[in-house]
Amino acid sequence: MMLFGAAALLAGTSAGAQLMSAGDAARDFGSRQTFWGADISPTGETIAVLTAGEGARTFVQTYRLDGSAPKTLFGVDGVDQQLDWCRFGSETALVCRYSGQAEVNGLLLDWGRLVAVSTDGSFDPTPLGERSSNYDSQIRQFDGGIVDFLPGEDAVLMARNYVPETARENSNISKTTSGLGLDRIGMGDFRPRRVERPNDAVDGFLSDGRGDVRIRIRHERDSNGDYTGRTRYDYRLAGKSKWEDLGMADRDSGFRPVLVEAQGNSVYGLEPLDGRDALYRMTLDGSGAKELVASHERVDIGGPVRLGRGLPVIGYQYTDERDHIVYFDAQYDALSRGLAKALPGDGTVTFHGASANGNILLLHAGSDADPGAYYVMNRATREMSPLMGLRPQFDGRSLATVEAVTYAARDGAAIPAYVTLPAGHEGGALGAVVLPHGGPEARDTWGFDWLAQYFAARGYAVIQPNFRGSAGYGQDFRNDNGFRNWQTAVSDIEDAARYLIAEGVADPERVAIAGWSYGGYAALLGAAEAPDLYKAAIAIAPVTDLRLMRREARDFTSGELVEDMLGSGDHLVAGSPRHRADDISVPVLLVHGGRDTNVSFDHSRLMEDALSDRGGAVELIAFEELDHGLADSEARIRMLGAAGELLDATIGS
């Protein structure tokens, strides 16, 4: 045991660090994170964690804090099935979600299932959802979700999807129940016990963390059954069964409940205030009384913070240049400050969970230059025990640090960004990589980023701009979105490169652009818009044709939302890299998974065809069995190797 003992894992960057070789950098940064998704048991005596195996394989392991050997419970191949998360349903049983993709009637669809598994491996994974039937009348993509974990009762509350059956031949017996219901499932017999009748109009529930369901969620649909983007919320009084109207909301208006707290008989929710999300607390006593908890003058509030199931809310979170938690609870505030002071450099501590009584805490300590480690802390003794480093290959090694900056776009707008420089860099212009994020309604944050770190390890400066269209900075900054207003987003990204040049960080003749998903889209458009600036473009799982994206969405209930997001008009062509191939004169690397349900593989295939037809230098690396995340170490190593070769040939020293 050690007191605040995270020092070894958060060592600062050495000024004399050397660049990593191409092969070593691709292997070390391309290998998936070794451990993630940790959870702590109700007694605080056991930790469950997901761990990477060879290639795409993933396993769930349990670690007893008494020092006994870890147990591997089960695993998936990462191709046909992916393991998403595991959490304790009781002291002796985990609830895990696994998922995959399947082709149905020519469409590639995501699916997901929930299972229970013994923490000691004494029984095989047991399905928690309604069993599929050959007579199911519709596709059963997802079997449901966990609304609440009830460790004191050795049970979970599960919102279960019920699918009716078609008429069976020579039988009058068929299931007619349809919609989302709520069931209590014991972690011993796994038998469902009805709490809320299934209802086709219901899409979710919020519980108070103690098993009392207080909020019902209903996403509005039009006459064609497509989602409109508006959601109605219902609530009920404590101890009552009747649902009452709480109100309607969408992303730009109304109160959006996110967490129910039993102790205050209230619900915390987000609602716009002066164009940014603020946190409010509403009492669930029928009065509708609502008070402002927190707002910020520059960024959205992220939401409330609660450590464990059924425990009180202890604070709220927001992100400006860094992630912050503001604590209501003086004990947690003092604990957080003490940990921050004890850690060297710029390390941060994040609480990930707690035992049922709140005495044993699971936390992560890390920094921009260190992926960090999981720890368990005893609040009574203030002793902290290290569990495991998330990426052990970097233990004791000097990596690049990340600096938050703000630069002026060409119209004067202030654009936040993060700059990563090679460890030990002492000045002088470098080759540079502009790395826009995906989304577009997402954002980059300060911390360890394996892709940016890879480029820095190969000697390049990296800038990650939170361009207009990014999330987290309010409605005006979102600027509708980065597809409708692609010109603004792409010019903001271009201005990030010109900022590095003006600062003397980047050599103007050695700049490239790379990105994943929307970031790949922006990389290709950037190459078309600024042929004098970028010398190479790397696009991973990129959108390349907005009209194709609209057509593909029509087969889904979210189709109208996608059409509204993309809009209509000439920008669907001008803002589509596939139709701008004649404007792209630099070498392009495309990387895509063949089972990508987020952005179909057709986008990269058609982009390759368009560039090849005009004689452009293009390479497409296809991973036929992988999805959007390319969560396979061997695939990522190959991808980074190819990206490194292109950069070395175009912007290398």
XYZ file of C-alpha atoms in Angstrom:
653
model
C 0.000 0.000 0.000
C 1.124 3.571 -0.577
C -0.153 7.037 0.213
C -1.020 9.006 -2.934
C 1.500 6.800 -4.719
C 1.018 7.629 -8.392
C 4.367 9.331 -8.862
C 6.098 6.669 -10.920
C 3.369 6.577 -13.522
C 3.150 10.327 -14.014
C 6.777 11.238 -14.534
C 7.497 14.324 -16.622
C 8.933 14.392 -20.125
C 12.695 14.207 -20.489
C 14.348 16.958 -22.527
C 16.752 14.471 -24.080
C 14.214 11.939 -25.355
C 14.909 10.379 -28.750
C 12.456 9.731 -31.551
C 11.076 6.220 -31.739
C 11.853 4.077 -34.771
C 9.044 3.625 -37.297
C 8.455 -0.006 -36.389
C 8.570 0.516 -32.632
C 6.226 3.513 -32.786
C 3.655 1.689 -34.941
C 3.742 -1.355 -32.668
C 3.577 0.476 -29.351
C 0.932 3.051 -30.264
C -1.041 0.781 -32.594
C -1.448 -1.939 -29.962
C -4.804 -1.557 -28.269
C -4.991 -0.311 -24.710
C -4.226 -3.274 -22.456
C -6.864 -2.577 -19.785
C -10.056 -0.494 -19.759
C -13.633 -0.413 -18.484
C -12.844 -1.257 -14.852
C -15.650 -1.657 -12.283
C -15.603 -2.305 -8.529
C -17.771 -4.841 -6.695
C -20.349 -3.853 -4.025
C -18.010 -4.877 -1.175
C -14.996 -3.253 -2.825
C -13.111 -6.557 -2.715
C -13.050 -7.361 -6.455
C -12.291 -5.443 -9.647
C -13.544 -6.441 -13.092
C -11.710 -5.130 -16.144
C -11.631 -5.669 -19.899
C -8.282 -6.600 -21.361
C -6.931 -6.815 -24.895
C -5.837 -10.112 -26.326
C -4.102 -10.818 -29.612
C -5.413 -8.825 -32.567
C -9.043 -7.903 -31.885
C -9.698 -10.394 -29.087
C -11.038 -9.045 -25.785
C -11.409 -10.774 -22.411
C -13.029 -9.926 -19.092
C -10.941 -10.563 -15.989
C -11.544 -10.238 -12.266
C -8.941 -9.258 -9.678
C -9.370 -9.918 -5.980
C -7.753 -7.248 -3.838
C -6.462 -9.920 -1.463
C -3.709 -10.599 -3.977
C -5.026 -13.905 -5.355
C -4.446 -14.670 -9.031
C -6.753 -12.953 -11.535
C -9.423 -15.000 -13.301
C -10.250 -14.774 -16.996
C -13.996 -15.358 -17.282
C -14.633 -15.344 -21.017
C -13.649 -13.572 -24.219
C -14.779 -12.715 -27.745
C -12.876 -12.715 -31.020
C -13.474 -9.019 -31.735
C -14.585 -9.843 -35.279
C -17.914 -11.656 -35.058
C -18.475 -10.236 -31.571
C -17.118 -7.294 -29.582
C -17.159 -7.025 -25.792
C -18.391 -3.535 -24.880
C -18.492 -3.431 -21.067
C -18.951 -5.451 -17.883
C -20.318 -4.259 -14.512
C -21.139 -5.959 -11.236
C -24.777 -6.995 -10.981
C -23.983 -8.492 -7.585
C -20.882 -9.556 -5.686
C -20.848 -12.871 -7.550
C -22.214 -11.979 -10.997
C -21.223 -9.554 -13.740
C -23.517 -8.120 -16.383
C -21.735 -7.761 -19.721
C -22.758 -6.342 -23.088
C -21.411 -7.772 -26.311
C -22.261 -6.669 -29.836
C -21.594 -7.167 -33.516
C -22.824 -6.553 -37.020
C -25.085 -8.664 -39.222
C -26.356 -8.363 -42.776
C -30.147 -8.429 -42.999
C -31.952 -7.975 -46.312
C -28.873 -6.356 -47.795
C -28.353 -3.960 -44.875
C -25.485 -4.179 -42.417
C -26.988 -3.687 -38.945
C -25.559 -3.395 -35.446
C -26.847 -5.729 -32.735
C -26.247 -5.986 -29.000
C -26.961 -8.490 -26.212
C -26.707 -8.528 -22.408
C -25.499 -11.566 -20.465
C -24.722 -12.425 -16.852
C -21.562 -14.324 -15.942
C -20.237 -15.600 -12.635
C -17.299 -13.714 -11.162
C -15.563 -17.019 -10.460
C -16.399 -18.615 -13.808
C -18.770 -21.169 -12.256
C -21.423 -20.759 -14.981
C -21.413 -19.820 -18.648
C -22.715 -16.439 -19.861
C -26.503 -16.395 -19.401
C -28.691 -14.234 -21.716
C -30.746 -11.567 -19.914
C -32.918 -10.407 -22.798
C -36.000 -12.037 -24.291
C -34.987 -15.082 -26.299
C -35.189 -14.802 -30.081
C -37.732 -16.920 -31.949
C -37.981 -18.186 -35.506
C -41.402 -16.521 -35.535
C -40.199 -13.035 -34.529
C -42.146 -10.477 -36.572
C -39.290 -7.970 -36.743
C -35.513 -7.739 -36.486
C -34.282 -8.004 -32.911
C -31.239 -5.708 -32.956
C -30.896 -4.964 -29.249
C -32.334 -6.881 -26.335
C -32.371 -3.883 -23.979
C -30.293 -1.990 -21.447
C -29.620 -1.851 -17.709
C -31.568 0.920 -15.966
C -30.262 0.232 -12.465
C -27.917 -2.085 -10.605
C -29.247 -3.221 -7.230
C -26.296 -4.895 -5.519
C -28.012 -4.925 -2.125
C -30.751 -7.051 -3.670
C -28.485 -9.077 -6.006
C -30.605 -7.885 -8.927
C -30.731 -5.471 -11.851
C -33.493 -3.470 -13.469
C -33.445 -4.088 -17.192
C -35.366 -2.299 -19.933
C -36.132 -5.275 -22.203
C -37.195 -5.129 -25.836
C -40.139 -7.417 -26.568
C -40.805 -8.560 -30.131
C -44.194 -10.092 -31.058
C -44.382 -13.258 -33.106
C -46.166 -13.912 -36.376
C -48.867 -16.567 -36.339
C -47.465 -20.081 -36.005
C -48.623 -22.827 -38.330
C -51.139 -25.224 -36.760
C -51.014 -23.326 -33.476
C -52.936 -20.545 -31.783
C -50.018 -19.851 -29.429
C -47.787 -16.891 -30.280
C -46.274 -14.049 -28.307
C -48.050 -10.731 -28.789
C -46.155 -8.559 -26.285
C -44.444 -5.643 -28.034
C -42.259 -2.690 -27.071
C -39.916 -1.717 -24.256
C -40.756 -3.102 -20.835
C -39.007 -2.931 -17.488
C -38.114 -6.127 -15.605
C -36.350 -6.922 -12.361
C -33.875 -9.786 -12.904
C -32.310 -11.620 -9.960
C -28.637 -12.468 -10.284
C -29.307 -15.945 -8.896
C -32.130 -17.391 -10.971
C -32.082 -14.787 -13.804
C -35.870 -14.875 -14.018
C -37.501 -11.607 -15.165
C -40.222 -10.110 -12.959
C -42.391 -7.459 -14.553
C -42.062 -3.876 -13.272
C -43.441 -1.907 -16.257
C -45.570 -3.375 -19.044
C -43.947 -3.255 -22.510
C -44.957 -0.219 -24.537
C -44.086 0.575 -28.171
C -44.116 4.314 -27.402
C -41.474 4.128 -24.643
C -37.723 4.376 -25.332
C -36.119 4.418 -21.887
C -36.262 4.948 -18.123
C -34.237 6.643 -15.393
C -34.039 5.149 -11.913
C -32.866 6.798 -8.699
C -30.014 4.313 -8.243
C -32.028 2.390 -5.658
C -34.504 0.689 -7.955
C -37.268 3.321 -7.987
C -37.977 4.313 -11.606
C -38.946 7.983 -11.698
C -38.486 9.137 -15.330
C -39.870 7.716 -18.572
C -38.411 8.686 -21.968
C -40.380 8.828 -25.228
C -38.672 9.919 -28.455
C -41.161 11.645 -30.734
C -41.829 10.073 -34.131
C -43.678 11.359 -37.179
C -46.466 9.586 -39.063
C -43.859 7.497 -40.930
C -42.289 6.278 -37.705
C -39.128 8.389 -38.141
C -37.579 10.230 -35.193
C -38.098 14.000 -35.132
C -35.287 14.854 -32.703
C -37.710 15.863 -29.927
C -38.175 13.853 -26.727
C -40.996 13.830 -24.191
C -40.242 13.067 -20.551
C -42.678 11.779 -17.933
C -42.177 11.512 -14.188
C -44.003 10.024 -11.255
C -44.251 10.904 -7.608
C -42.398 8.780 -5.075
C -44.365 5.637 -4.318
C -46.874 6.263 -7.128
C -47.422 4.403 -10.394
C -49.113 7.071 -12.514
C -46.948 8.862 -15.055
C -47.182 12.674 -15.250
C -45.925 14.977 -18.010
C -42.517 16.573 -17.323
C -42.087 18.329 -20.658
C -40.616 18.149 -24.152
C -37.026 18.887 -25.146
C -34.618 18.782 -28.052
C -30.918 19.550 -28.275
C -31.521 23.331 -28.302
C -34.422 23.797 -25.902
C -36.136 22.291 -22.899
C -35.064 20.393 -19.775
C -33.306 17.068 -20.507
C -33.207 14.778 -17.425
C -29.952 12.865 -16.968
C -29.830 11.583 -13.364
C -32.328 10.954 -10.553
C -31.165 11.338 -6.950
C -33.134 9.504 -4.272
C -31.748 11.558 -1.388
C -33.248 14.804 -2.674
C -36.306 13.374 -4.441
C -35.076 15.236 -7.504
C -33.781 14.927 -11.037
C -30.727 16.676 -12.482
C -30.963 17.781 -16.093
C -29.380 19.946 -18.756
C -31.109 22.947 -20.319
C -29.748 25.765 -22.506
C -28.948 29.033 -20.748
C -27.517 31.906 -22.789
C -26.819 29.446 -25.594
C -24.913 26.871 -23.510
C -26.009 23.804 -21.546
C -26.483 24.557 -17.852
C -27.198 22.077 -15.061
C -30.507 22.329 -13.204
C -32.087 20.377 -10.359
C -35.853 19.784 -10.374
C -37.790 18.464 -7.387
C -40.018 15.508 -8.288
C -42.852 16.481 -5.963
C -45.250 17.772 -8.611
C -44.383 21.434 -8.074
C -42.064 21.690 -11.086
C -39.682 23.713 -8.900
C -36.327 23.991 -10.657
C -33.068 25.585 -9.527
C -29.890 26.417 -11.406
C -26.986 24.300 -10.171
C -24.193 25.366 -12.513
C -23.467 27.249 -15.728
C -20.313 28.427 -17.481
C -19.660 31.557 -19.516
C -17.728 29.738 -22.281
C -18.576 26.032 -22.355
C -21.415 23.589 -21.748
C -21.812 21.883 -18.395
C -21.241 18.168 -18.922
C -23.541 16.838 -16.206
C -23.702 15.715 -12.565
C -21.167 13.390 -10.947
C -22.132 10.448 -8.734
C -19.575 7.849 -7.687
C -21.625 4.753 -7.058
C -25.072 3.237 -7.397
C -27.596 5.020 -5.238
C -25.014 7.341 -3.693
C -25.649 11.106 -3.633
C -24.545 13.464 -6.383
C -21.180 14.893 -5.309
C -20.555 17.504 -8.002
C -20.700 18.388 -11.667
C -18.321 18.211 -14.623
C -17.315 20.604 -17.393
C -14.461 20.896 -19.873
C -12.756 24.076 -21.033
C -9.031 23.680 -21.728
C -9.025 20.790 -19.221
C -11.576 18.487 -17.613
C -12.892 19.776 -14.287
C -15.108 18.431 -11.514
C -16.605 20.911 -9.068
C -17.484 19.063 -5.869
C -20.453 19.834 -3.631
C -19.107 17.389 -1.074
C -16.255 18.963 0.922
C -14.681 15.576 1.645
C -14.366 14.685 -2.037
C -13.157 18.192 -2.840
C -10.409 17.894 -0.212
C -9.545 14.393 -1.392
C -9.302 15.487 -5.014
C -7.130 18.476 -4.135
C -4.866 16.323 -1.988
C -4.363 13.818 -4.755
C -3.658 16.554 -7.310
C -0.977 18.073 -5.061
C 0.620 14.696 -4.415
C 0.913 13.840 -8.105
C 3.905 15.215 -10.024
C 3.501 17.358 -13.122
C 0.085 17.923 -14.612
C -1.542 14.628 -13.662
C -5.287 14.298 -13.171
C -7.376 11.949 -11.056
C -10.780 10.636 -12.111
C -13.085 8.663 -9.801
C -14.571 5.656 -11.612
C -16.693 3.995 -8.950
C -17.143 3.079 -5.329
C -18.150 0.203 -3.092
C -21.778 0.183 -1.966
C -20.909 2.040 1.241
C -18.648 4.523 -0.551
C -15.554 3.614 1.493
C -13.498 1.951 -1.248
C -12.905 4.057 -4.368
C -11.834 3.004 -7.843
C -9.937 5.748 -9.668
C -7.671 6.464 -12.600
C -4.577 8.673 -12.507
C -2.973 9.786 -15.747
C -1.819 12.756 -17.792
C -1.321 14.017 -21.326
C 2.034 12.234 -21.528
C 1.011 9.105 -19.620
C -2.011 6.835 -20.210
C -1.937 6.215 -16.470
C -3.194 3.429 -14.255
C -6.133 2.217 -12.181
C -5.930 2.496 -8.389
C -8.042 1.496 -5.436
C -8.200 3.870 -2.489
C -9.394 3.314 1.069
C -11.011 6.560 2.248
C -10.524 5.704 5.914
C -6.762 5.153 5.677
C -6.184 7.354 2.584
C -3.989 4.604 1.195
C -3.944 4.076 -2.549
C -2.975 0.758 -4.148
C -1.943 0.543 -7.810
C -3.798 -2.083 -9.820
C -2.557 -1.951 -13.411
C -1.134 0.417 -16.001
C -3.478 0.955 -18.938
C -0.648 0.751 -21.486
C 2.253 -1.011 -19.728
C 4.572 -0.637 -22.731
C 4.955 3.059 -21.870
C 5.741 2.664 -18.160
C 8.768 4.799 -17.304
C 9.066 6.236 -20.829
C 9.019 9.891 -21.884
C 6.168 10.804 -24.189
C 4.993 14.085 -25.668
C 3.199 16.739 -23.640
C 0.041 18.534 -24.763
C -0.572 22.281 -24.560
C -3.943 23.989 -24.836
C -3.851 26.991 -27.192
C -6.286 29.397 -28.834
C -5.765 30.817 -32.316
C -7.649 33.334 -34.438
C -9.586 32.077 -37.449
C -9.524 34.210 -40.591
C -12.744 35.977 -39.540
C -11.356 36.669 -36.068
C -13.193 33.884 -34.204
C -11.246 32.327 -31.321
C -10.669 28.606 -31.937
C -9.436 26.357 -29.091
C -6.952 23.624 -29.921
C -4.319 21.291 -28.486
C -0.703 21.162 -29.645
C 1.495 18.113 -29.116
C 5.235 18.444 -29.736
C 7.806 15.630 -29.843
C 9.301 14.844 -26.472
C 12.540 16.744 -26.039
C 11.853 19.227 -28.857
C 13.928 22.344 -28.215
C 12.783 24.661 -30.995
C 12.861 24.943 -34.769
C 10.219 24.310 -37.423
C 8.955 20.747 -37.721
C 6.875 18.734 -40.084
C 3.315 19.040 -38.787
C 0.096 17.020 -38.818
C -3.300 18.703 -38.496
C -5.590 16.198 -36.773
C -9.294 17.214 -36.702
C -11.630 15.120 -34.559
C -14.622 13.047 -35.633
C -18.279 13.823 -35.045
C -18.491 16.607 -36.084
C -20.431 17.251 -32.854
C -17.625 16.005 -30.649
C -14.484 17.669 -29.326
C -10.914 16.935 -28.394
C -9.853 17.185 -24.758
C -6.543 17.417 -22.921
C -5.080 14.012 -22.163
C -3.363 10.998 -23.683
C -4.243 10.440 -27.362
C -2.569 7.437 -28.954
C -2.862 8.740 -32.526
C -1.452 12.197 -31.767
C 1.266 10.598 -29.640
C 2.252 8.332 -32.539
C 2.783 11.275 -34.872
C 4.743 13.136 -32.186
C 6.897 10.059 -31.520
C 7.866 10.132 -35.207
C 9.017 13.742 -34.863
C 5.978 15.702 -36.030
C 4.138 18.565 -34.367
C 0.410 17.850 -34.031
C -2.465 20.293 -33.685
C -6.014 19.181 -32.834
C -8.447 22.056 -33.448
C -11.906 22.241 -31.900
C -13.254 23.925 -35.031
C -16.684 25.514 -35.286
C -19.094 22.608 -35.491
C -17.535 21.002 -32.401
C -19.613 20.168 -29.339
C -19.154 21.596 -25.863
C -18.925 25.302 -26.646
C -22.602 26.173 -26.969
C -25.148 26.547 -29.743
C -23.500 29.410 -31.643
C -20.130 27.680 -31.832
C -21.822 24.517 -33.073
C -22.667 26.649 -36.121
C -25.493 24.323 -37.179
C -22.972 21.520 -37.873
C -19.770 20.706 -39.711
C -21.572 19.229 -42.721
C -24.044 22.009 -43.481
C -21.383 24.639 -42.776
C -18.416 22.632 -43.938
C -16.666 25.720 -45.336
C -16.351 27.250 -41.859
C -15.199 24.007 -40.247
C -12.639 23.252 -42.950
C -11.288 26.814 -42.979
C -10.959 26.746 -39.168
C -8.954 23.541 -39.520
C -6.784 25.084 -42.231
C -6.191 28.112 -40.014
C -4.853 25.752 -37.334
C -2.044 24.790 -39.708
C -1.358 28.411 -40.582
C -1.217 29.221 -36.863
C 1.551 26.635 -36.358
C 3.438 28.105 -39.320
C 3.101 31.659 -37.997
C 4.335 30.533 -34.579
C 7.445 28.998 -36.145
C 6.440 25.505 -35.023
C 5.608 24.114 -38.482
C 7.651 24.239 -41.655
C 5.251 25.658 -44.297
C 6.530 23.104 -46.828
C 5.967 20.145 -44.491
C 2.316 20.058 -43.406
C -0.088 17.105 -43.724
C -3.658 16.496 -42.548
C -5.163 13.338 -41.038
C -8.439 12.357 -39.403
C -10.924 9.632 -38.506
C -14.616 9.614 -39.514
C -15.623 13.288 -39.814
C -11.944 14.069 -39.312
C -11.181 11.986 -42.406
C -13.886 13.870 -44.297
C -12.300 17.155 -43.233
C -8.832 15.894 -44.209
C -9.953 15.129 -47.763
C -11.860 18.390 -48.138
C -8.912 20.258 -46.658
C -6.636 18.766 -49.304
C -9.086 19.963 -51.972
C -9.528 23.430 -50.472
C -5.863 24.166 -49.702
C -3.677 22.380 -52.283
C -0.880 24.864 -51.567
C -0.772 23.927 -47.881
C -1.097 20.178 -47.334
C 1.406 17.717 -48.775
C -0.514 14.541 -47.872
C -3.926 13.474 -46.555
C -4.768 10.470 -44.373
C -8.480 9.629 -44.048
C -9.626 6.820 -41.750
C -13.260 5.691 -42.189
C -14.160 9.005 -43.873
C -17.473 10.316 -45.130
C -16.822 11.156 -48.787
C -20.278 11.674 -50.355
C -23.051 13.555 -48.535
C -25.735 12.473 -50.991
C -24.749 8.844 -50.460
C -24.939 9.426 -46.707
C -28.505 10.753 -47.103
C -29.550 7.782 -49.239
C -28.084 5.243 -46.836
C -29.942 6.802 -43.888
C -33.357 6.421 -45.515
C -33.526 2.753 -44.521
C -33.469 3.680 -40.806
C -35.762 5.455 -38.350
C -33.072 8.126 -37.951
C -33.272 8.915 -41.657
C -35.054 12.248 -41.307
C -32.626 13.355 -38.598
C -29.683 12.619 -40.906
C -31.363 14.415 -43.811
C -31.987 17.417 -41.582
C -28.385 17.350 -40.349
C -27.012 17.300 -43.907
C -29.581 19.630 -45.456
C -30.063 19.957 -49.207
C -28.568 22.063 -51.949
C -25.321 22.593 -53.804
C -23.198 22.032 -50.683
C -23.978 18.306 -50.902
C -21.702 18.191 -53.954
C -19.240 20.980 -53.154
C -18.863 19.554 -49.639
C -18.309 15.954 -50.800
C -14.666 14.892 -51.220
C -15.646 12.285 -53.804
C -16.879 15.062 -56.080
C -13.776 17.171 -55.389
C -11.258 14.548 -56.507
C -10.016 16.807 -59.328
C -8.998 19.374 -56.705
C -6.874 16.929 -54.697
C -3.290 16.818 -55.942
C -1.508 15.279 -52.935
C -1.010 11.594 -52.059
C -3.958 10.142 -50.135
C -4.116 7.181 -47.759
C -7.591 5.746 -47.127
C -8.242 3.203 -44.340
C -11.660 1.628 -43.761
C -13.367 -1.358 -42.143
C -15.576 -3.498 -44.343
C -18.211 -3.892 -41.605
C -18.478 -0.214 -40.717
C -22.104 0.627 -39.865
C -21.263 4.234 -38.985
C -19.745 5.210 -42.331
C -20.143 2.511 -44.965
C -17.088 1.114 -46.715
C -18.554 2.392 -50.003
C -17.405 5.899 -49.077
C -13.721 4.940 -49.237
C -14.175 2.607 -52.203
C -15.829 5.343 -54.270
C -13.221 7.883 -53.147
C -10.434 5.586 -54.291
C -12.152 5.167 -57.669
C -12.555 8.933 -58.083
C -8.915 9.656 -57.273
C -7.622 6.781 -59.399
C -9.713 7.885 -62.390
C -7.900 11.223 -62.458
C -4.507 9.594 -61.936
C -4.068 10.595 -58.313
C -1.730 8.863 -55.877
C -4.057 6.925 -53.586
C -3.835 3.798 -51.433
C -6.832 2.106 -49.819
C -6.238 -0.289 -46.942
C -9.382 -2.319 -46.298
C -9.946 -4.418 -43.189
C -12.889 -6.488 -44.358
C -13.915 -7.907 -40.961
C -13.617 -4.737 -38.863
C -16.030 -1.935 -38.034
C -15.675 1.835 -37.588
C -13.288 1.681 -34.634
C -10.756 -0.718 -36.212
C -10.277 -2.179 -32.734
C -7.621 -4.682 -33.761
C -3.989 -4.265 -32.759
C -2.611 -5.835 -35.931
C -4.820 -3.614 -38.100
C -3.855 -0.460 -36.230
C -0.160 -1.326 -36.381
C -0.431 -1.777 -40.137
C -2.418 1.475 -40.452
C 0.143 3.479 -38.474
C 2.980 1.933 -40.445
C 1.398 3.003 -43.734
C 0.600 6.482 -42.369
C 4.172 6.863 -41.156
C 5.592 5.855 -44.525
C 3.427 8.433 -46.314
C 4.366 11.201 -43.904
C 8.063 10.370 -44.024
C 7.925 10.523 -47.840
C 6.031 13.822 -48.003
C 6.811 15.926 -44.916
C 9.654 14.049 -43.243
C 12.999 15.725 -42.661
